[in-house]
Coordinates of C-alpha atoms in Angstrom, one line a residue:
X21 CA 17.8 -27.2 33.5
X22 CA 19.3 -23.8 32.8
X23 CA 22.8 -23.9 31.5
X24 CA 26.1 -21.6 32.6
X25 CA 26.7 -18.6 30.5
X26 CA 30.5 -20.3 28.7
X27 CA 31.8 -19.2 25.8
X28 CA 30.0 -22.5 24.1
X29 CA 27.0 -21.0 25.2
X30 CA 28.0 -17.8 23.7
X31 CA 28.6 -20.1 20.5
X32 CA 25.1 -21.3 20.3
X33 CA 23.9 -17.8 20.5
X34 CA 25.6 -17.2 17.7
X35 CA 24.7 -19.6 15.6
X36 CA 21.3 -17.9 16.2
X37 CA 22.5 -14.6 15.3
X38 CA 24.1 -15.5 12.3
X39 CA 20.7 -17.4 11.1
X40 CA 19.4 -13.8 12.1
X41 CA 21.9 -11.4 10.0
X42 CA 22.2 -13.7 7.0
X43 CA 18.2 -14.0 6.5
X44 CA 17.6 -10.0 6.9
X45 CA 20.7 -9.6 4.4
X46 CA 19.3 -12.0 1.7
X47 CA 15.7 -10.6 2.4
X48 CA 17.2 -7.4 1.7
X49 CA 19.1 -8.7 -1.6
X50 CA 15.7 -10.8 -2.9
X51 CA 12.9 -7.8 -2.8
X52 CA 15.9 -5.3 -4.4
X53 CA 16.3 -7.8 -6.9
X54 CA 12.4 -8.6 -7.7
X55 CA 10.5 -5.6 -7.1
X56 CA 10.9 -1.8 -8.6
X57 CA 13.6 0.4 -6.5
X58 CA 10.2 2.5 -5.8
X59 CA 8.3 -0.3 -4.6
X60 CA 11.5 -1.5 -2.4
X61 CA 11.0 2.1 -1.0
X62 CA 8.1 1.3 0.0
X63 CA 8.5 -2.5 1.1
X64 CA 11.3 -1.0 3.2
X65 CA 9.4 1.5 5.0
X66 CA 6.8 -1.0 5.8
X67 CA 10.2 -3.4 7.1
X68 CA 11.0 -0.5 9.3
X69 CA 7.4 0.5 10.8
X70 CA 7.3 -3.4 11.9
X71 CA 11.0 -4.0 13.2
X72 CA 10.7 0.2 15.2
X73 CA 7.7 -1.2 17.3
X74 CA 9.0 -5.1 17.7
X75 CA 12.0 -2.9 18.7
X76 CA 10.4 -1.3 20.9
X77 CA 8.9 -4.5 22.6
X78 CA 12.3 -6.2 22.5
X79 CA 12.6 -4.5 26.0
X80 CA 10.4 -6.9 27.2
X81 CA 13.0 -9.5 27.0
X82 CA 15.9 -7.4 28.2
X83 CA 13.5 -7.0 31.6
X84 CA 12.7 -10.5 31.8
X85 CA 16.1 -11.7 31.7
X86 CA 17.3 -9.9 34.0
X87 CA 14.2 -10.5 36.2
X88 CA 14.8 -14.6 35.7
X89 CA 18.3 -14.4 36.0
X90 CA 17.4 -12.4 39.4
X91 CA 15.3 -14.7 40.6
X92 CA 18.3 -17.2 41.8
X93 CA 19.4 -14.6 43.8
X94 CA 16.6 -13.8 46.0
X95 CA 14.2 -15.3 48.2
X96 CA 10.7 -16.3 46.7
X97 CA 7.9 -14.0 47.9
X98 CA 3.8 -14.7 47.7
X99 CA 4.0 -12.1 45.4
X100 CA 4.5 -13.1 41.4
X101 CA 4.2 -12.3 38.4
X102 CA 4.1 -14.7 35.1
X103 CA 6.4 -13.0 32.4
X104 CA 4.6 -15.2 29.7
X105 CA 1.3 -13.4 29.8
X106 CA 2.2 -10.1 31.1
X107 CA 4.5 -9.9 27.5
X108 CA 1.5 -10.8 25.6
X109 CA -1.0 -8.5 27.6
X110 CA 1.4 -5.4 26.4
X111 CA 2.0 -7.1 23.2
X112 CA -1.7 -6.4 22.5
X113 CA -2.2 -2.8 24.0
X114 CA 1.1 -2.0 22.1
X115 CA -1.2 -3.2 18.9
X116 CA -4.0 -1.4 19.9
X117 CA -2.4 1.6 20.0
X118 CA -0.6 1.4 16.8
X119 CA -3.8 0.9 15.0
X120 CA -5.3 4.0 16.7
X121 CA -2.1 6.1 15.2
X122 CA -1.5 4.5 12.3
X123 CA -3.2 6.6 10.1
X124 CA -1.0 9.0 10.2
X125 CA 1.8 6.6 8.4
X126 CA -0.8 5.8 5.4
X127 CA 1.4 7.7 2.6
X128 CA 4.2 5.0 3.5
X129 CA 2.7 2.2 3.7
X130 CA 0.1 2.3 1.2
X131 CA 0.7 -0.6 -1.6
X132 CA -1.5 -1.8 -3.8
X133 CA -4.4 -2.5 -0.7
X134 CA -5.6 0.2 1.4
X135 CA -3.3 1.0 4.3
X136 CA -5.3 -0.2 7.0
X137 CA -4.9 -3.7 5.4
X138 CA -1.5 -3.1 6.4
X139 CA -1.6 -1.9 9.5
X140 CA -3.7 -5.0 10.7
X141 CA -0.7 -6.9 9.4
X142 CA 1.9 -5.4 11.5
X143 CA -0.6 -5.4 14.3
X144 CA -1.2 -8.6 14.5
X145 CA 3.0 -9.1 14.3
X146 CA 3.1 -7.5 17.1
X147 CA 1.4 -9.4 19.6
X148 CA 2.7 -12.3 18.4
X149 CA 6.4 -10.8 18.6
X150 CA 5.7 -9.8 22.1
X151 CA 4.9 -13.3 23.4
X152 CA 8.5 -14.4 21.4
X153 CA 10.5 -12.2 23.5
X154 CA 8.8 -12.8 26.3
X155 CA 9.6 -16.5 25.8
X156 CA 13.0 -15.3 24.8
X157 CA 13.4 -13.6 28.7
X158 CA 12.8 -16.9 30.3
X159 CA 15.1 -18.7 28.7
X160 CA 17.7 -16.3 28.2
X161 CA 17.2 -15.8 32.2
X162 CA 17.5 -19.0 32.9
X163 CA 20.6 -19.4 30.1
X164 CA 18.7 -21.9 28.1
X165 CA 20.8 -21.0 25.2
X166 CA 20.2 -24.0 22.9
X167 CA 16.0 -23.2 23.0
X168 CA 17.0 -19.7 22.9
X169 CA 19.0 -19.8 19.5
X170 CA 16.8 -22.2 18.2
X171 CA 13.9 -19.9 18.3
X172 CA 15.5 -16.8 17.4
X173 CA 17.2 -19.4 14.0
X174 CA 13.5 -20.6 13.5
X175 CA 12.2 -16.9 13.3
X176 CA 14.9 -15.9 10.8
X177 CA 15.4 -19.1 8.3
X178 CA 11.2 -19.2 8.5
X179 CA 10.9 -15.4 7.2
X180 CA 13.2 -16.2 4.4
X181 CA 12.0 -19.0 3.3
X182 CA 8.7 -17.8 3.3
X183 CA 10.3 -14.2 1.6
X184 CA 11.8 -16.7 -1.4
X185 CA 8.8 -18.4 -2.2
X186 CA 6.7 -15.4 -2.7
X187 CA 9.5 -14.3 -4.9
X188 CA 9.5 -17.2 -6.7
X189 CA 6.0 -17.2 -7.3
X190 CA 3.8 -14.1 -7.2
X191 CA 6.0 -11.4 -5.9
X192 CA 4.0 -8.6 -5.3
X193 CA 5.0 -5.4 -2.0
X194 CA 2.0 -6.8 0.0
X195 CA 2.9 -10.9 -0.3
X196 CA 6.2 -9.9 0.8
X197 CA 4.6 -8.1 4.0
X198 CA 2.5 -10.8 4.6
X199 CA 5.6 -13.2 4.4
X200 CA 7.8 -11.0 6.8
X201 CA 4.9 -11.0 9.3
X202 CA 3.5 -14.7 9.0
X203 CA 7.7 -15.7 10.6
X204 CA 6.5 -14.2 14.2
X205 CA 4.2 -17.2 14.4
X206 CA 6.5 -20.0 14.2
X207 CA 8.0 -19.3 18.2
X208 CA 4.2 -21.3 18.9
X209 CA 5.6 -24.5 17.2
X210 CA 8.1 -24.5 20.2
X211 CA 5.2 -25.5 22.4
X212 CA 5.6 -29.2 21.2
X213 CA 8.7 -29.3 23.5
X214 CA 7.9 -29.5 27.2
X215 CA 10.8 -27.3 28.7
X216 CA 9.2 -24.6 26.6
X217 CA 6.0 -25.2 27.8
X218 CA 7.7 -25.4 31.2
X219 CA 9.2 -21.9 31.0
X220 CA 6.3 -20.4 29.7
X221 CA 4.2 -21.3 33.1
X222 CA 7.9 -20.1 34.5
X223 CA 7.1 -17.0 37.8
X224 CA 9.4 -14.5 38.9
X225 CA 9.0 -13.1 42.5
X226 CA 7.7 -9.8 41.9
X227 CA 4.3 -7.7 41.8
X228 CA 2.2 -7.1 38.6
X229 CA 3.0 -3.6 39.0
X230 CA 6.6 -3.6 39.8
X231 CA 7.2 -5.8 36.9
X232 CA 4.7 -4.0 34.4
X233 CA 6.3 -0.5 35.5
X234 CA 9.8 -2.2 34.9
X235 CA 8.9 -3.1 31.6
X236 CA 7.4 -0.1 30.9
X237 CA 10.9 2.0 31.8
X238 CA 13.0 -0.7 29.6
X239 CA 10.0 -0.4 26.5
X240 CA 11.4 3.6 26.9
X241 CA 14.4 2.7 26.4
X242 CA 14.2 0.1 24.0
X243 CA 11.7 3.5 21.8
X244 CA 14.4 5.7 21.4
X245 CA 16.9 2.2 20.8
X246 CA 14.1 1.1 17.7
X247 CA 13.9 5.0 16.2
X248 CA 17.4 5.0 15.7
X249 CA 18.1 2.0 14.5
X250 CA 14.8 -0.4 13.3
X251 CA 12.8 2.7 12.2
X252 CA 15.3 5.0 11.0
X253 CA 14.2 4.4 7.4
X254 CA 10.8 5.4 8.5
X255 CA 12.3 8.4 10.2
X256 CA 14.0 9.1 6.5
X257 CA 10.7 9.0 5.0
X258 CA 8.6 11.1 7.5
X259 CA 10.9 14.1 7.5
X260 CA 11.1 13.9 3.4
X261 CA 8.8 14.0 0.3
X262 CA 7.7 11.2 -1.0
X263 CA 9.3 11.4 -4.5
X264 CA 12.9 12.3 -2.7
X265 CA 12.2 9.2 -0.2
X266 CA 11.1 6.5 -3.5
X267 CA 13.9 8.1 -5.2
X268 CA 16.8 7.6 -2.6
X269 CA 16.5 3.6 -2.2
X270 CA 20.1 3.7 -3.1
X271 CA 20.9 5.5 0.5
X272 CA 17.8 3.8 2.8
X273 CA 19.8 0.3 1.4
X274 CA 23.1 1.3 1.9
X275 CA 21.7 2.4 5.2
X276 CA 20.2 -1.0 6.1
X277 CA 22.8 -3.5 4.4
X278 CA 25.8 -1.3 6.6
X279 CA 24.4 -2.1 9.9
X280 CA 22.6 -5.4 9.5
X281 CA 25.7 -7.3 10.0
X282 CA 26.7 -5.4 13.5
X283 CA 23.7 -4.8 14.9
X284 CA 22.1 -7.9 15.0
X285 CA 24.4 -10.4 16.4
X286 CA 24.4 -7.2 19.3
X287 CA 21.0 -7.5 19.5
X288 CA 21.0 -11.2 19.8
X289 CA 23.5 -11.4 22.3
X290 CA 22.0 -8.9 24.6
X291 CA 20.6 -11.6 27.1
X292 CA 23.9 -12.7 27.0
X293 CA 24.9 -9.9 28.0
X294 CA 22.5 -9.1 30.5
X295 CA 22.8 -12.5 32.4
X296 CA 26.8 -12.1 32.5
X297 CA 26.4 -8.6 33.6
X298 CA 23.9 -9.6 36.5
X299 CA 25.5 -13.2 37.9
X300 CA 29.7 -11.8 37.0
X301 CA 29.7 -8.2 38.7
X302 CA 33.7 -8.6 39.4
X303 CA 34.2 -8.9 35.5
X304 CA 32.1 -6.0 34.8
X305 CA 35.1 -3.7 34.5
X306 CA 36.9 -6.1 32.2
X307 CA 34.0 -7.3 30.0
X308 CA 32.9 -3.7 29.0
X309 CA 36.7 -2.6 28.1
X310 CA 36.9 -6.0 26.0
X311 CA 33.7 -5.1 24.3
X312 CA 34.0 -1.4 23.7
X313 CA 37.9 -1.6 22.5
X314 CA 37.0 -5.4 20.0
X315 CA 33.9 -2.4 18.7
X316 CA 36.3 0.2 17.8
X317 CA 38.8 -2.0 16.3
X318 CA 36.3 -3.3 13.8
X319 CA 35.5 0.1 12.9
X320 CA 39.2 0.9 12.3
X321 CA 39.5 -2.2 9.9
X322 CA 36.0 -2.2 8.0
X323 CA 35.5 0.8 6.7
X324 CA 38.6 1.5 4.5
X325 CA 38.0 -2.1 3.0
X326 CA 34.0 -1.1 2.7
X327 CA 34.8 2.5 1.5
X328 CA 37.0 0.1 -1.1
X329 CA 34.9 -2.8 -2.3
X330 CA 31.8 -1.9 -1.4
X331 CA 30.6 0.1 -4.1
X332 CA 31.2 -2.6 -6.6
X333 CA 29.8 -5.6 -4.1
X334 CA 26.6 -3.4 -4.0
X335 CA 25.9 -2.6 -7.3
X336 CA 26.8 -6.5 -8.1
X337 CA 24.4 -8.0 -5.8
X338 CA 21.3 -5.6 -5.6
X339 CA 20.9 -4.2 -9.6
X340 CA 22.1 -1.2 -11.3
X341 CA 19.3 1.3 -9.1
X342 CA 21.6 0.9 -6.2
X343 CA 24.7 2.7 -6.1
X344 CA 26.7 4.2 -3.4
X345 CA 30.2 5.3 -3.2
X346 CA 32.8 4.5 -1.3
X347 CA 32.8 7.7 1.2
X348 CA 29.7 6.9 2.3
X349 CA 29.5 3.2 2.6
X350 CA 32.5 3.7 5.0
X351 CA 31.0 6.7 6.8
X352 CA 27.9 4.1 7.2
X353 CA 30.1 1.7 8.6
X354 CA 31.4 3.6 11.2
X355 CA 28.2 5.0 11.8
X356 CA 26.7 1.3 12.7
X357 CA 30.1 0.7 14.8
X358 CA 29.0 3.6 16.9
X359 CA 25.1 3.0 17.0
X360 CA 26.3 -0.7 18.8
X361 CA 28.4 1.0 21.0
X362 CA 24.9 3.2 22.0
X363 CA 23.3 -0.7 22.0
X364 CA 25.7 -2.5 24.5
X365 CA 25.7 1.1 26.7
X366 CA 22.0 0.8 27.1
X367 CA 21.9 -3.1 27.5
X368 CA 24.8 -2.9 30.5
X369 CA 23.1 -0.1 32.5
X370 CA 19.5 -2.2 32.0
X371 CA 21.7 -5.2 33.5
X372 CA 22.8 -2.7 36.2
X373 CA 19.0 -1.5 36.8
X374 CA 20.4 1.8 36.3
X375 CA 17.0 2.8 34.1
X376 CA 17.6 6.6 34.0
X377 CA 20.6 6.5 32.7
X378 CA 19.8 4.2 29.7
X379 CA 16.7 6.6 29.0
X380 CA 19.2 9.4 29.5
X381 CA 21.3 8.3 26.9
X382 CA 18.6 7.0 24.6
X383 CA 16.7 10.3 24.5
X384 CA 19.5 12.4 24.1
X385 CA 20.5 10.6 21.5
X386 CA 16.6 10.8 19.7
X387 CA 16.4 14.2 20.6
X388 CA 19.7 15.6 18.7
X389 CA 19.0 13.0 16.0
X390 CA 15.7 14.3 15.3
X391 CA 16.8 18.1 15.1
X392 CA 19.1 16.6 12.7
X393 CA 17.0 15.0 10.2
X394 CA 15.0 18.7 10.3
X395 CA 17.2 20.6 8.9
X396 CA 17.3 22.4 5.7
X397 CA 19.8 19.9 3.3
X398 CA 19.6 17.1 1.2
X399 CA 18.2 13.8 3.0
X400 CA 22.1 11.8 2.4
X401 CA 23.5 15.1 3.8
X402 CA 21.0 14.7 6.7
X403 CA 21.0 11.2 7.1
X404 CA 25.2 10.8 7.7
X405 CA 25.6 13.6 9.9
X406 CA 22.6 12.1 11.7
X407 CA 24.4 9.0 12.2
X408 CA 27.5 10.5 12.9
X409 CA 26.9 13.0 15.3
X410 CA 24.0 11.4 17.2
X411 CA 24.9 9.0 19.0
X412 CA 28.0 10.2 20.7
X413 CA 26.5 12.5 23.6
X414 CA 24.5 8.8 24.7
X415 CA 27.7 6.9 24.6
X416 CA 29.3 9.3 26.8
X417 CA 26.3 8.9 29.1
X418 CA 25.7 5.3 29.2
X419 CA 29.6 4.2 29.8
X420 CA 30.4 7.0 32.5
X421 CA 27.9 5.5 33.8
X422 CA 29.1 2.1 33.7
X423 CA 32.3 2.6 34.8
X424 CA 31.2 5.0 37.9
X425 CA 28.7 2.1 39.1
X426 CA 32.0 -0.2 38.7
X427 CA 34.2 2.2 41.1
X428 CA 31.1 2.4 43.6
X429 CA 30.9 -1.4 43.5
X430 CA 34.7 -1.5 44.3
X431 CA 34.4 0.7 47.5

């Protein structure tokens, strides 16, 4: 039976998302703490190839929420579509095609087996990822928050326990990459309880197509969403040399450990989102001001105390390789503040199955981002005005937006 979306159900989500940031944080702290900063490098560049294309695919759940949560609202037709294997379907052409490009990321993801050894990894993460969101859809749609969090808490504590006992034992780039990738499988456990197996036999009242070319515009949106923000350590590494890449760990860290804390619990929440948006269109108004203005204000208060402490905290908990100073853990700060203000944009005009602008927004963002990262200076110098000044033309985009489909719902 689904459940109404109430702040408890909010809670349980959160429980979820905590699981999530806490396990990526401590992931983070155990391979800086076991492995060579240059092999981190790498192990990081491998952490973002996997999380930019599961990024990617996470559009499939944003879709399939809002399909589910749609379905209440409209009258069943013979037409239908079965969001279970249609997820898994893409889930393995998005595989397919990664292997067929992936030679072109061998210099990053090289360890001490050949690269293709690797590539199979993540491709094989990938399918079973898509099937988890998929999953994720249904019950998010249908605001089965306790199965939801439970899931998304399995997928996180799993990865980090697996993460510790390869550190404990035989820690090596590649055991870590097979531990990070071995987590996706665990959503298949969830079989043994029958409202999962219920939802994944669960139909929505739409065509093959319509659905698969639905998808298909959220995935696009979701490409740019995953460049930015999963792969963006990849994007550090593809537009530098290798030796400046191995030898700037310090940043692609500081990077990671800045945003982790923000962006997942947004990530988390977007079904949450989604649903509310979809089933609550006279709080639409209200909701987004609450969101956007609680964003800002943590901006406002986290970075001077980051800019502070953080420095010392980092060097404390990750080794002596990683320092950072102040200015730019608080730039970074304010930079991930931003980059979930471009998140929630996009997830809100997906809810409001305005597609264009979310891809708008998205690819405008990519676009200026990428110039960016081209030019001519060093790759911190690159990498904060990057951040800064990239995603602000896609906020513009995505929240006019949302507040013009507000006054046109009004009228």
């Amino acid at each position: 039976m689904a459940e109404a979306t109430t702040p408890k159900s909010s809670a349980i989500v959160s429980v979820g998302a905590i699981f999530a940031a806490l396990s990526g944080f401590s992931i983070l702290i155990i391979t800086a703490r076991t492995l060579t900063a240059e092999d981190n490098a790498i192990f990081l560049a491998f952490w973002s190839t996997l999380f930019l294309i599961t990024g990617i695919l996470s559009g499939i759940q944003q879709e399939v929420t809002r399909a589910v949560a749609n379905e209440s609202l409209i009258s069943r037709k013979e037409e239908s579509v079965r969001p279970l294997i249609l997820g898994i379907s893409i889930g393995v052409l998005a595989s397919l095609a990664f292997l067929a490009v992936s030679p072109l990321l061998s210099h990053v993801l090289e360890t001490d087996y050949p690269a293709a050894f690797t590539s199979l990894l993540i491709a094989c993460g990938l399918t079973l990822y898509a099937g988890q969101v998929s999953l994720l859809g249904v019950l998010g749609g249908n605001k089965n928050w306790n199965l939801f969090a439970s899931i998304t808490s399995c997928e996180a504590l799993g990865r980090l326990t697996f993460i510790t006992l390869v550190a404990l034992t035989a820690a090596t780039t590649l055991r870590f990459e097979i531990a990070t990738v071995i987590a996706f499988a665990l959503w298949l456990l969830f079989f043994l309880h029958p409202q999962v197996c219920r939802s994944s036999h669960f139909l929505v009242s739409v065509s093959w197509k319509k659905m698969t070319r639905q998808i298909g515009l959220a995935l696009a949106a979701s490409g740019a969403t995953a460049l930015l923000i999963n792969g963006f350590p990849l994007l550090m590494a593809l537009t530098t040399s290798l030796d400046e890449y191995k030898n700037s760990a310090d940043l692609v860290m500081a990077v990671s450990i800045t945003r982790a804390p923000l962006l997942v619990p947004i990530f988390a929440f977007q079904s949450v989102v989604i649903a509310h948006y979809v089933t609550h269109p006279e709080k639409r108004r209200s909701t987004t001001r609450t969101l956007f203005l609680g964003l800002s204000g943590f901006a406002l208060c986290a970075s001077p105390i980051v800019a502070l402490i953080g420095p010392t905290i980092m060097h404390a908990v990750f080794g002596a390789s990683y320092r950072s100073t102040g200015m730019i853990l608080g730039i970074l700060i304010v930079d991930a503040t931003l980059l979930a203000l471009l998140v929630l944009g996009g997830t809100i005009t997906i809810a409001l199955t305005n597609y264009k602008a979310c891809l708008l927004g998205w690819y405008t963002t990519a676009t200026v981002s990428f110039v960016l990262m081209l030019l001519p200076f060093s790759l911190e110098a690159r990498t904060l005005s990057t951040l800064t000044f990239g995603p602000l033309l896609g906020i513009a985009i995505h929240f006019s937006t949302i507040l013009r489909s507000d006054r046109e719902r009004r009228i």
